[in-house]
PDB file of C-alpha atoms in Angstrom:
ATOM      1  CA  MET A 381     -16.623   4.881 -21.660  1.00  0.00           C
ATOM      2  CA  ARG A 382     -13.982   7.497 -20.907  1.00  0.00           C
ATOM      3  CA  VAL A 383     -13.458   9.229 -17.630  1.00  0.00           C
ATOM      4  CA  PRO A 384     -12.997  12.997 -17.819  1.00  0.00           C
ATOM      5  CA  SER A 385      -9.786  14.314 -16.317  1.00  0.00           C
ATOM      6  CA  ARG A 386      -8.164  17.551 -15.281  1.00  0.00           C
ATOM      7  CA  SER A 387      -4.610  18.733 -15.141  1.00  0.00           C
ATOM      8  CA  PRO A 388      -2.573  18.347 -11.887  1.00  0.00           C
ATOM      9  CA  GLY A 389      -3.003  21.174  -9.363  1.00  0.00           C
ATOM     10  CA  HIS A 390      -0.446  23.530  -7.810  1.00  0.00           C
ATOM     11  CA  ARG A 391       2.412  21.831  -5.972  1.00  0.00           C
ATOM     12  CA  SER A 392       2.421  22.613  -2.280  1.00  0.00           C
ATOM     13  CA  GLY A 393       2.729  20.853   1.087  1.00  0.00           C
ATOM     14  CA  PRO A 394       5.664  19.241   2.874  1.00  0.00           C
ATOM     15  CA  ALA A 395       9.081  19.022   1.317  1.00  0.00           C
ATOM     16  CA  VAL A 396       9.447  15.540  -0.169  1.00  0.00           C
ATOM     17  CA  THR A 397      12.117  14.238  -2.473  1.00  0.00           C
ATOM     18  CA  PRO A 398      10.338  12.428  -5.299  1.00  0.00           C
ATOM     19  CA  ALA A 399      11.534   9.065  -6.503  1.00  0.00           C
ATOM     20  CA  ARG A 400      14.173   9.281  -9.203  1.00  0.00           C
ATOM     21  CA  ARG A 401      12.622   9.445 -12.630  1.00  0.00           C
ATOM     22  CA  ARG A 402      14.245   8.208 -15.814  1.00  0.00           C
ATOM     23  CA  PRO A 403      14.705  11.023 -18.366  1.00  0.00           C
ATOM     24  CA  ARG A 404      12.785  10.662 -21.607  1.00  0.00           C
ATOM     25  CA  GLY A 405      14.661   8.632 -24.163  1.00  0.00           C
ATOM     26  CA  VAL A 406      17.118   7.212 -21.627  1.00  0.00           C
ATOM     27  CA  VAL A 407      16.966   3.473 -21.022  1.00  0.00           C
ATOM     28  CA  ARG A 408      18.152   2.241 -17.649  1.00  0.00           C
ATOM     29  CA  PRO A 409      20.869  -0.445 -18.028  1.00  0.00           C
ATOM     30  CA  LEU A 410      19.529  -3.888 -17.143  1.00  0.00           C
ATOM     31  CA  ALA A 411      20.990  -5.665 -14.159  1.00  0.00           C
ATOM     32  CA  ALA A 412      22.446  -9.142 -14.744  1.00  0.00           C
ATOM     33  CA  ALA A 413      19.344 -10.538 -13.092  1.00  0.00           C
ATOM     34  CA  PRO A 414      16.507  -9.111 -11.008  1.00  0.00           C
ATOM     35  CA  PRO A 415      16.769  -9.428  -7.209  1.00  0.00           C
ATOM     36  CA  ASP A 416      15.594 -12.770  -5.767  1.00  0.00           C
ATOM     37  CA  LEU A 417      12.521 -11.583  -3.822  1.00  0.00           C
ATOM     38  CA  ALA A 418      11.966 -14.982  -2.184  1.00  0.00           C
ATOM     39  CA  ALA A 419      15.507 -14.907  -0.821  1.00  0.00           C
ATOM     40  CA  TYR A 420      14.968 -11.268   0.310  1.00  0.00           C
ATOM     41  CA  ARG A 421      11.768 -12.143   2.196  1.00  0.00           C
ATOM     42  CA  ASP A 422      13.541 -15.133   3.818  1.00  0.00           C
ATOM     43  CA  ALA A 423      16.446 -12.898   4.893  1.00  0.00           C
ATOM     44  CA  VAL A 424      14.017 -10.355   6.327  1.00  0.00           C
ATOM     45  CA  ALA A 425      12.208 -13.100   8.269  1.00  0.00           C
ATOM     46  CA  GLU A 426      15.522 -14.252   9.787  1.00  0.00           C
ATOM     47  CA  LEU A 427      16.402 -10.681  10.724  1.00  0.00           C
ATOM     48  CA  LEU A 428      13.071 -10.232  12.512  1.00  0.00           C
ATOM     49  CA  VAL A 429      13.800 -13.167  14.828  1.00  0.00           C
ATOM     50  CA  GLU A 430      17.020 -11.441  15.968  1.00  0.00           C
ATOM     51  CA  VAL A 431      15.336  -8.021  16.277  1.00  0.00           C
ATOM     52  CA  SER A 432      12.679  -9.591  18.521  1.00  0.00           C
ATOM     53  CA  ALA A 433      15.413 -10.995  20.744  1.00  0.00           C
ATOM     54  CA  LEU A 434      16.912  -7.515  21.096  1.00  0.00           C
ATOM     55  CA  ALA A 435      13.684  -5.629  21.770  1.00  0.00           C
ATOM     56  CA  GLY A 436      14.657  -4.312  25.228  1.00  0.00           C
ATOM     57  CA  GLU A 437      15.274  -0.654  25.897  1.00  0.00           C
ATOM     58  CA  GLY A 438      18.949  -1.277  26.654  1.00  0.00           C
ATOM     59  CA  SER A 439      19.573  -3.065  23.335  1.00  0.00           C
ATOM     60  CA  ALA A 440      19.586  -0.045  21.006  1.00  0.00           C
ATOM     61  CA  LYS A 441      23.306  -0.285  20.279  1.00  0.00           C
ATOM     62  CA  ALA A 442      23.121  -4.051  19.696  1.00  0.00           C
ATOM     63  CA  ARG A 443      20.167  -3.552  17.336  1.00  0.00           C
ATOM     64  CA  GLN A 444      22.114  -1.039  15.288  1.00  0.00           C
ATOM     65  CA  VAL A 445      25.066  -3.444  15.011  1.00  0.00           C
ATOM     66  CA  LEU A 446      22.639  -6.167  13.985  1.00  0.00           C
ATOM     67  CA  ILE A 447      21.044  -3.981  11.299  1.00  0.00           C
ATOM     68  CA  ASP A 448      24.454  -2.954   9.982  1.00  0.00           C
ATOM     69  CA  GLN A 449      25.493  -6.578   9.643  1.00  0.00           C
ATOM     70  CA  ARG A 450      22.264  -7.993   8.256  1.00  0.00           C
ATOM     71  CA  LEU A 451      21.739  -5.282   5.626  1.00  0.00           C
ATOM     72  CA  ARG A 452      25.059  -6.298   4.084  1.00  0.00           C
ATOM     73  CA  GLU A 453      23.705  -9.720   3.115  1.00  0.00           C
ATOM     74  CA  PRO A 454      23.579 -10.024  -0.680  1.00  0.00           C
ATOM     75  CA  ALA A 455      19.863 -10.843  -0.823  1.00  0.00           C
ATOM     76  CA  ILE A 456      19.046  -7.694   1.079  1.00  0.00           C
ATOM     77  CA  VAL A 457      21.660  -5.453  -0.565  1.00  0.00           C
ATOM     78  CA  ARG A 458      20.324  -6.173  -4.052  1.00  0.00           C
ATOM     79  CA  VAL A 459      16.844  -4.961  -3.196  1.00  0.00           C
ATOM     80  CA  LEU A 460      17.747  -1.924  -1.071  1.00  0.00           C
ATOM     81  CA  ASP A 461      20.426  -0.738  -3.432  1.00  0.00           C
ATOM     82  CA  ALA A 462      17.851  -0.798  -6.280  1.00  0.00           C
ATOM     83  CA  THR A 463      15.470   1.604  -4.463  1.00  0.00           C
ATOM     84  CA  SER A 464      15.455   5.331  -5.015  1.00  0.00           C
ATOM     85  CA  GLN A 465      17.261   5.883  -1.667  1.00  0.00           C
ATOM     86  CA  GLY A 466      19.911   3.274  -2.253  1.00  0.00           C
ATOM     87  CA  LEU A 467      21.311   0.976   0.429  1.00  0.00           C
ATOM     88  CA  ILE A 468      22.783   3.714   2.610  1.00  0.00           C
ATOM     89  CA  GLY A 469      19.632   5.843   2.509  1.00  0.00           C
ATOM     90  CA  ALA A 470      17.392   2.865   3.269  1.00  0.00           C
ATOM     91  CA  ARG A 471      19.658   1.847   6.203  1.00  0.00           C
ATOM     92  CA  GLU A 472      19.654   5.361   7.705  1.00  0.00           C
ATOM     93  CA  THR A 473      15.883   5.669   7.307  1.00  0.00           C
ATOM     94  CA  LEU A 474      15.317   2.311   8.970  1.00  0.00           C
ATOM     95  CA  LEU A 475      17.556   3.164  11.922  1.00  0.00           C
ATOM     96  CA  LEU A 476      15.795   6.513  12.345  1.00  0.00           C
ATOM     97  CA  GLU A 477      12.354   4.822  12.236  1.00  0.00           C
ATOM     98  CA  MET A 478      13.535   2.387  14.893  1.00  0.00           C
ATOM     99  CA  ALA A 479      14.926   5.176  17.084  1.00  0.00           C
ATOM    100  CA  ARG A 480      11.664   7.148  16.869  1.00  0.00           C
ATOM    101  CA  TYR A 481       9.355   4.167  17.293  1.00  0.00           C
ATOM    102  CA  GLN A 482       6.603   4.493  19.869  1.00  0.00           C
ATOM    103  CA  PRO A 483       3.886   1.787  19.954  1.00  0.00           C
ATOM    104  CA  ASN A 484       0.313   3.079  19.836  1.00  0.00           C
ATOM    105  CA  GLU A 485      -3.137   1.703  19.073  1.00  0.00           C
ATOM    106  CA  ARG A 486      -3.266   3.341  15.627  1.00  0.00           C
ATOM    107  CA  SER A 487      -0.076   1.864  14.247  1.00  0.00           C
ATOM    108  CA  SER A 488       0.007  -1.466  12.402  1.00  0.00           C
ATOM    109  CA  ALA A 489       3.551  -1.826  13.783  1.00  0.00           C
ATOM    110  CA  THR A 490       2.580  -3.468  17.043  1.00  0.00           C
ATOM    111  CA  ASP A 491       6.224  -3.842  18.128  1.00  0.00           C
ATOM    112  CA  LEU A 492       9.718  -3.032  16.892  1.00  0.00           C
ATOM    113  CA  ALA A 493      10.021  -6.232  14.852  1.00  0.00           C
ATOM    114  CA  ALA A 494       6.736  -5.419  13.071  1.00  0.00           C
ATOM    115  CA  LEU A 495       8.068  -1.944  12.223  1.00  0.00           C
ATOM    116  CA  VAL A 496      11.231  -3.444  10.695  1.00  0.00           C
ATOM    117  CA  ARG A 497       9.193  -6.009   8.760  1.00  0.00           C
ATOM    118  CA  ILE A 498       6.801  -3.416   7.327  1.00  0.00           C
ATOM    119  CA  TYR A 499       9.633  -1.077   6.365  1.00  0.00           C
ATOM    120  CA  LEU A 500      11.830  -3.684   4.681  1.00  0.00           C
ATOM    121  CA  LEU A 501       9.036  -5.478   2.819  1.00  0.00           C
ATOM    122  CA  SER A 502       7.669  -2.143   1.628  1.00  0.00           C
ATOM    123  CA  ARG A 503      11.053  -1.481  -0.075  1.00  0.00           C
ATOM    124  CA  VAL A 504      10.032  -3.998  -2.732  1.00  0.00           C
ATOM    125  CA  ASP A 505       7.314  -1.509  -3.784  1.00  0.00           C
ATOM    126  CA  VAL A 506       9.713   1.417  -4.086  1.00  0.00           C
ATOM    127  CA  MET A 507      12.292  -0.760  -5.865  1.00  0.00           C
ATOM    128  CA  TRP A 508       9.694  -1.778  -8.472  1.00  0.00           C
ATOM    129  CA  TRP A 509       8.401   1.766  -9.024  1.00  0.00           C
ATOM    130  CA  ARG A 510      11.575   3.842  -8.359  1.00  0.00           C
ATOM    131  CA  ASP A 511      11.049   5.785 -11.612  1.00  0.00           C
ATOM    132  CA  ALA A 512       7.428   6.692 -10.858  1.00  0.00           C
ATOM    133  CA  ALA A 513       6.647  10.252  -9.801  1.00  0.00           C
ATOM    134  CA  THR A 514       5.278  10.823  -6.241  1.00  0.00           C
ATOM    135  CA  PHE A 515       1.851  12.436  -5.788  1.00  0.00           C
ATOM    136  CA  LEU A 516       3.098  15.247  -3.579  1.00  0.00           C
ATOM    137  CA  THR A 517      -0.139  17.030  -2.656  1.00  0.00           C
ATOM    138  CA  ASP A 518      -3.813  16.286  -2.165  1.00  0.00           C
ATOM    139  CA  THR A 519      -4.541  18.528  -5.133  1.00  0.00           C
ATOM    140  CA  GLN A 520      -2.309  16.419  -7.397  1.00  0.00           C
ATOM    141  CA  VAL A 521      -4.182  13.268  -6.348  1.00  0.00           C
ATOM    142  CA  ASN A 522      -7.590  14.833  -6.902  1.00  0.00           C
ATOM    143  CA  HIS A 523      -6.735  16.276 -10.321  1.00  0.00           C
ATOM    144  CA  SER A 524      -4.390  13.703 -11.821  1.00  0.00           C
ATOM    145  CA  ALA A 525      -5.325  12.345 -15.241  1.00  0.00           C
ATOM    146  CA  GLU A 526      -3.566   9.087 -14.254  1.00  0.00           C
ATOM    147  CA  LEU A 527      -6.253   8.325 -11.701  1.00  0.00           C
ATOM    148  CA  VAL A 528      -9.939   7.405 -12.092  1.00  0.00           C
ATOM    149  CA  ASP A 529     -12.869   8.334  -9.815  1.00  0.00           C
ATOM    150  CA  LEU A 530     -14.117   5.116  -8.198  1.00  0.00           C
ATOM    151  CA  GLU A 531     -17.545   6.516  -7.440  1.00  0.00           C
ATOM    152  CA  TRP A 532     -18.111   7.090 -11.162  1.00  0.00           C
ATOM    153  CA  LEU A 533     -17.433   3.394 -11.720  1.00  0.00           C
ATOM    154  CA  ARG A 534     -19.294   2.135  -8.639  1.00  0.00           C
ATOM    155  CA  ARG A 535     -22.556   3.786  -9.724  1.00  0.00           C
ATOM    156  CA  ARG A 536     -22.288   1.923 -13.007  1.00  0.00           C
ATOM    157  CA  ASP A 537     -21.688  -1.424 -11.254  1.00  0.00           C
ATOM    158  CA  LEU A 538     -18.169  -1.691 -12.699  1.00  0.00           C
ATOM    159  CA  LEU A 539     -16.361  -2.508  -9.442  1.00  0.00           C
ATOM    160  CA  ARG A 540     -16.015  -5.952  -7.899  1.00  0.00           C
ATOM    161  CA  PHE A 541     -14.921  -4.607  -4.510  1.00  0.00           C
ATOM    162  CA  GLN A 542     -16.314  -2.304  -1.862  1.00  0.00           C
ATOM    163  CA  TYR A 543     -15.037   0.731   0.069  1.00  0.00           C
ATOM    164  CA  THR A 544     -16.316   3.507   2.251  1.00  0.00           C
ATOM    165  CA  GLU A 545     -15.236   7.136   2.273  1.00  0.00           C
ATOM    166  CA  GLN A 546     -14.121   9.183   5.257  1.00  0.00           C
ATOM    167  CA  PRO A 547     -16.973  11.363   6.519  1.00  0.00           C
ATOM    168  CA  ARG A 548     -16.322  15.016   5.652  1.00  0.00           C
ATOM    169  CA  THR A 549     -18.786  16.639   8.045  1.00  0.00           C
ATOM    170  CA  ILE A 550     -19.765  16.435  11.730  1.00  0.00           C
ATOM    171  CA  VAL A 551     -23.146  15.009  10.697  1.00  0.00           C
ATOM    172  CA  GLY A 552     -21.420  12.343   8.589  1.00  0.00           C
ATOM    173  CA  ARG A 553     -19.139  11.368  11.478  1.00  0.00           C
ATOM    174  CA  GLY A 554     -22.137  11.178  13.783  1.00  0.00           C
ATOM    175  CA  VAL A 555     -24.009   8.882  11.428  1.00  0.00           C
ATOM    176  CA  ARG A 556     -20.926   6.676  11.088  1.00  0.00           C
ATOM    177  CA  ALA A 557     -20.560   6.404  14.878  1.00  0.00           C
ATOM    178  CA  LEU A 558     -24.251   5.579  15.337  1.00  0.00           C
ATOM    179  CA  ARG A 559     -24.120   2.886  12.654  1.00  0.00           C
ATOM    180  CA  ARG A 560     -21.119   1.285  14.338  1.00  0.00           C
ATOM    181  CA  ARG A 561     -22.913   1.179  17.694  1.00  0.00           C
ATOM    182  CA  VAL A 562     -26.073  -0.340  16.228  1.00  0.00           C
ATOM    183  CA  LEU A 563     -24.315  -2.731  13.780  1.00  0.00           C
ATOM    184  CA  PRO A 564     -20.754  -3.025  15.021  1.00  0.00           C
ATOM    185  CA  ASP A 565     -19.688  -5.854  12.692  1.00  0.00           C
ATOM    186  CA  ALA A 566     -21.678  -4.998   9.564  1.00  0.00           C
ATOM    187  CA  THR A 567     -18.621  -3.416   7.906  1.00  0.00           C
ATOM    188  CA  PRO A 568     -14.878  -3.296   8.659  1.00  0.00           C
ATOM    189  CA  ARG A 569     -13.791  -0.803  11.289  1.00  0.00           C
ATOM    190  CA  THR A 570     -11.889   1.492   9.019  1.00  0.00           C
ATOM    191  CA  ALA A 571     -11.629   5.288   8.688  1.00  0.00           C
ATOM    192  CA  GLY A 572     -12.421   4.942   4.976  1.00  0.00           C
ATOM    193  CA  LEU A 573     -10.859   6.430   1.888  1.00  0.00           C
ATOM    194  CA  LEU A 574      -9.753  10.051   1.872  1.00  0.00           C
ATOM    195  CA  PHE A 575      -9.184   9.776  -1.898  1.00  0.00           C
ATOM    196  CA  ARG A 576     -11.598   7.576  -3.866  1.00  0.00           C
ATOM    197  CA  ARG A 577      -9.273   7.524  -6.848  1.00  0.00           C
ATOM    198  CA  ALA A 578      -6.973   4.864  -8.274  1.00  0.00           C
ATOM    199  CA  ARG A 579      -4.891   3.913 -11.279  1.00  0.00           C
ATOM    200  CA  ARG A 580      -6.684   1.937 -13.987  1.00  0.00           C
ATOM    201  CA  GLU A 581      -4.310  -0.991 -13.589  1.00  0.00           C
ATOM    202  CA  VAL A 582      -4.968  -1.134  -9.819  1.00  0.00           C
ATOM    203  CA  ILE A 583      -8.720  -1.114 -10.410  1.00  0.00           C
ATOM    204  CA  ALA A 584      -8.328  -4.053 -12.782  1.00  0.00           C
ATOM    205  CA  LEU A 585      -6.218  -5.899 -10.204  1.00  0.00           C
ATOM    206  CA  LEU A 586      -8.799  -5.350  -7.454  1.00  0.00           C
ATOM    207  CA  ASN A 587     -11.631  -6.391  -9.739  1.00  0.00           C
ATOM    208  CA  ASP A 588      -9.701  -9.530 -10.641  1.00  0.00           C
ATOM    209  CA  ILE A 589      -9.035 -10.402  -6.977  1.00  0.00           C
ATOM    210  CA  GLY A 590     -12.619  -9.532  -6.082  1.00  0.00           C
ATOM    211  CA  ARG A 591     -14.025 -11.933  -8.651  1.00  0.00           C
ATOM    212  CA  GLU A 592     -11.625 -14.698  -7.604  1.00  0.00           C
ATOM    213  CA  PHE A 593     -12.511 -14.166  -3.916  1.00  0.00           C
ATOM    214  CA  ALA A 594     -16.243 -14.242  -4.626  1.00  0.00           C
ATOM    215  CA  ALA A 595     -15.884 -17.488  -6.591  1.00  0.00           C
ATOM    216  CA  ALA A 596     -13.870 -19.109  -3.806  1.00  0.00           C
ATOM    217  CA  THR A 597     -16.200 -18.234  -0.900  1.00  0.00           C
ATOM    218  CA  PRO A 598     -19.687 -19.451   0.024  1.00  0.00           C
ATOM    219  CA  ALA A 599     -22.852 -17.507  -0.629  1.00  0.00           C
ATOM    220  CA  GLY A 600     -23.352 -14.749   1.917  1.00  0.00           C
ATOM    221  CA  ALA A 601     -19.648 -14.027   2.376  1.00  0.00           C
ATOM    222  CA  PRO A 602     -18.870 -10.316   1.919  1.00  0.00           C
ATOM    223  CA  PRO A 603     -16.940  -9.073  -1.132  1.00  0.00           C
ATOM    224  CA  LEU A 604     -13.384  -7.771  -1.162  1.00  0.00           C
ATOM    225  CA  TRP A 605     -13.098  -4.593   0.898  1.00  0.00           C
ATOM    226  CA  VAL A 606     -10.485  -1.922   0.176  1.00  0.00           C
ATOM    227  CA  THR A 607      -9.407   0.329   3.066  1.00  0.00           C
ATOM    228  CA  SER A 608      -6.746   2.520   1.428  1.00  0.00           C
ATOM    229  CA  LEU A 609      -5.675   3.434  -2.095  1.00  0.00           C
ATOM    230  CA  VAL A 610      -3.518   6.234  -3.464  1.00  0.00           C
ATOM    231  CA  ARG A 611      -2.260   8.832  -0.974  1.00  0.00           C
ATOM    232  CA  SER A 612      -0.449  12.079  -1.377  1.00  0.00           C
ATOM    233  CA  ALA A 613       2.914  12.539   0.384  1.00  0.00           C
ATOM    234  CA  GLU A 614       1.168  15.410   2.145  1.00  0.00           C
ATOM    235  CA  HIS A 615      -1.373  12.982   3.583  1.00  0.00           C
ATOM    236  CA  GLN A 616       1.302  10.340   4.342  1.00  0.00           C
ATOM    237  CA  TYR A 617       2.970  12.832   6.666  1.00  0.00           C
ATOM    238  CA  ARG A 618      -0.367  13.566   8.302  1.00  0.00           C
ATOM    239  CA  LEU A 619      -0.734   9.853   9.052  1.00  0.00           C
ATOM    240  CA  ARG A 620       2.800   9.727  10.460  1.00  0.00           C
ATOM    241  CA  ARG A 621       2.034  12.604  12.814  1.00  0.00           C
ATOM    242  CA  LEU A 622      -1.028  10.684  14.042  1.00  0.00           C
ATOM    243  CA  GLY A 623       1.098   7.675  14.854  1.00  0.00           C
ATOM    244  CA  TYR A 624       0.413   5.384  11.889  1.00  0.00           C
ATOM    245  CA  ALA A 625       3.203   3.250  10.413  1.00  0.00           C
ATOM    246  CA  ALA A 626       3.131   5.243   7.154  1.00  0.00           C
ATOM    247  CA  MET A 627       6.494   4.626   5.509  1.00  0.00           C
ATOM    248  CA  VAL A 628       8.388   7.081   3.307  1.00  0.00           C
ATOM    249  CA  PRO A 629       8.871   6.635   0.372  1.00  0.00           C
ATOM    250  CA  SER A 630       5.632   4.688  -0.076  1.00  0.00           C
ATOM    251  CA  GLY A 631       3.948   2.730  -2.873  1.00  0.00           C
ATOM    252  CA  HIS A 632       0.721   4.455  -1.867  1.00  0.00           C
ATOM    253  CA  CYS A 633       2.174   7.836  -2.792  1.00  0.00           C
ATOM    254  CA  LEU A 634       3.172   6.448  -6.206  1.00  0.00           C
ATOM    255  CA  GLY A 635      -0.352   5.185  -6.776  1.00  0.00           C
ATOM    256  CA  TRP A 636       0.563   1.515  -7.057  1.00  0.00           C
ATOM    257  CA  ALA A 637      -0.245   0.218  -3.552  1.00  0.00           C
ATOM    258  CA  VAL A 638      -3.518  -0.471  -1.761  1.00  0.00           C
ATOM    259  CA  ASP A 639      -4.653  -1.940   1.570  1.00  0.00           C
ATOM    260  CA  VAL A 640      -7.374  -4.586   1.804  1.00  0.00           C
ATOM    261  CA  GLU A 641      -9.291  -5.609   4.939  1.00  0.00           C
ATOM    262  CA  MET A 642      -8.381  -8.999   6.414  1.00  0.00           C
ATOM    263  CA  ASP A 643      -9.372  -9.468  10.072  1.00  0.00           C
ATOM    264  CA  TRP A 644     -13.063  -8.704   9.507  1.00  0.00           C
ATOM    265  CA  TYR A 645     -13.315 -11.839   7.358  1.00  0.00           C
ATOM    266  CA  ARG A 646     -12.579 -14.092  10.332  1.00  0.00           C
ATOM    267  CA  ARG A 647     -16.202 -13.857  11.446  1.00  0.00           C
ATOM    268  CA  PHE A 648     -17.266 -15.252   8.061  1.00  0.00           C
ATOM    269  CA  GLY A 649     -14.599 -17.969   8.012  1.00  0.00           C
ATOM    270  CA  VAL A 650     -12.997 -16.747   4.784  1.00  0.00           C
ATOM    271  CA  ARG A 651      -9.934 -14.807   5.947  1.00  0.00           C
ATOM    272  CA  GLU A 652      -7.566 -17.649   5.082  1.00  0.00           C
ATOM    273  CA  THR A 653      -9.161 -17.937   1.664  1.00  0.00           C
ATOM    274  CA  LEU A 654      -8.329 -14.350   0.883  1.00  0.00           C
ATOM    275  CA  ALA A 655      -4.861 -14.689   2.370  1.00  0.00           C
ATOM    276  CA  GLY A 656      -4.177 -17.679   0.161  1.00  0.00           C
ATOM    277  CA  LEU A 657      -5.305 -15.851  -2.963  1.00  0.00           C
ATOM    278  CA  LEU A 658      -3.041 -12.925  -2.229  1.00  0.00           C
ATOM    279  CA  LEU A 659       0.003 -15.033  -1.373  1.00  0.00           C
ATOM    280  CA  ASN A 660      -0.489 -17.099  -4.558  1.00  0.00           C
ATOM    281  CA  ARG A 661      -0.344 -13.885  -6.589  1.00  0.00           C
ATOM    282  CA  GLN A 662       2.800 -12.851  -4.704  1.00  0.00           C
ATOM    283  CA  ARG A 663       4.446 -16.193  -5.512  1.00  0.00           C
ATOM    284  CA  ALA A 664       3.481 -15.632  -9.164  1.00  0.00           C
ATOM    285  CA  GLY A 665       5.317 -12.283  -9.073  1.00  0.00           C
ATOM    286  CA  GLU A 666       2.183 -10.204  -9.663  1.00  0.00           C
ATOM    287  CA  ILE A 667       2.043  -8.340  -6.350  1.00  0.00           C
ATOM    288  CA  ASN A 668       4.000  -7.626  -3.184  1.00  0.00           C
ATOM    289  CA  VAL A 669       2.172  -8.485   0.028  1.00  0.00           C
ATOM    290  CA  ILE A 670       2.712  -7.155   3.578  1.00  0.00           C
ATOM    291  CA  ASP A 671       0.743  -8.488   6.529  1.00  0.00           C
ATOM    292  CA  GLU A 672      -0.129  -5.373   8.552  1.00  0.00           C
ATOM    293  CA  GLY A 673      -2.571  -7.031  10.917  1.00  0.00           C
ATOM    294  CA  GLN A 674      -6.119  -5.821  10.373  1.00  0.00           C
ATOM    295  CA  ALA A 675      -5.362  -4.985   6.735  1.00  0.00           C
ATOM    296  CA  TRP A 676      -2.845  -6.324   4.234  1.00  0.00           C
ATOM    297  CA  HIS A 677      -0.837  -4.026   2.017  1.00  0.00           C
ATOM    298  CA  ILE A 678      -0.482  -5.079  -1.609  1.00  0.00           C
ATOM    299  CA  CYS A 679       1.443  -3.448  -4.458  1.00  0.00           C
ATOM    300  CA  LEU A 680       1.158  -4.223  -8.169  1.00  0.00           C
ATOM    301  CA  ALA A 681       4.333  -5.426  -9.886  1.00  0.00           C
ATOM    302  CA  PRO A 682       5.417  -3.563 -13.051  1.00  0.00           C
ATOM    303  CA  SER A 683       5.485  -6.843 -14.961  1.00  0.00           C
ATOM    304  CA  ALA A 684       1.699  -7.162 -14.508  1.00  0.00           C
ATOM    305  CA  ALA A 685       0.823  -3.540 -15.306  1.00  0.00           C
ATOM    306  CA  LEU A 686       0.400  -3.826 -19.097  1.00  0.00           C
ATOM    307  CA  ARG A 687      -1.854  -6.884 -18.880  1.00  0.00           C
ATOM    308  CA  LEU A 688      -4.047  -5.214 -16.262  1.00  0.00           C
ATOM    309  CA  ARG A 689      -4.217  -1.960 -18.227  1.00  0.00           C
ATOM    310  CA  ARG A 690      -5.524  -3.934 -21.201  1.00  0.00           C
ATOM    311  CA  ALA A 691      -7.969  -5.772 -18.908  1.00  0.00           C
ATOM    312  CA  TYR A 692      -9.281  -2.471 -17.589  1.00  0.00           C
ATOM    313  CA  GLU A 693      -9.789  -1.069 -21.085  1.00  0.00           C
ATOM    314  CA  ALA A 694     -11.548  -4.271 -22.220  1.00  0.00           C
ATOM    315  CA  GLU A 695     -13.804  -4.342 -19.183  1.00  0.00           C
ATOM    316  CA  MET A 696     -14.733  -0.693 -19.492  1.00  0.00           C
ATOM    317  CA  GLY A 697     -15.277  -0.951 -23.231  1.00  0.00           C
ATOM    318  CA  ILE A 698     -12.573   1.576 -24.079  1.00  0.00           C
TER     319      ILE A 698
END
């Protein structure tokens, strides 16, 4: 089965600098060794303890000194310097995010330390996919030949995970609100997908996790639930204006990151099962995981992309 595609639409929307892209025929020189991501995550965890201790309003200068010192640690330098922004750009962006930070009920960054954690851990995504092109506009997402329509697959029972779409009309929003009042815990409390499209490799990853989760949980437990997939940079800036912790650059805008529901599974006693499955895949180097509270952000590693592309093609009979 092949999914019909269309060419990308007209480029418009906010000014965004796309990730650097390797010219055709040019091979990037290999580093002596890839960054040690376990050491990076440990260094970030240590930094967060110190940021929490300097969370007061009068500690802005001390926080900047702390960030300047900590970001010079070799484990952190090797990751940030390998992103499209480089070490200096990543540092400046982080300091700006911290200076602008205002807690609100929409943001997954519940405090300043959470903001720093989400930003720094998300840099693994943009390091991995620094040569990938950003989906700049909603039109590019909707028309890209690199993405597949999930609804086309769902109707053919080819997905092992669930999702809901954002209501597009007043009637749809009214029905959603009524359903939540009558059955408040029947589904996760999520706005739903604006774009029901994803890369083939990401679909294969989610199907794989969905099957593993179903096999590890008792009968009656709900399936894997996806709350966010690919986003345009245009939409990412909309989310930022609404107060969400939508980082830039983002793995979502490159098409390689997704968010999966977590907190809803507490009522079924299977949240820790899903957490364990995701963290095991992170330890195996297949994904990057960020705990964002209600949902967890995951990004596919380039080293797993070819295997998952072949898995998708085998599963779909291509």
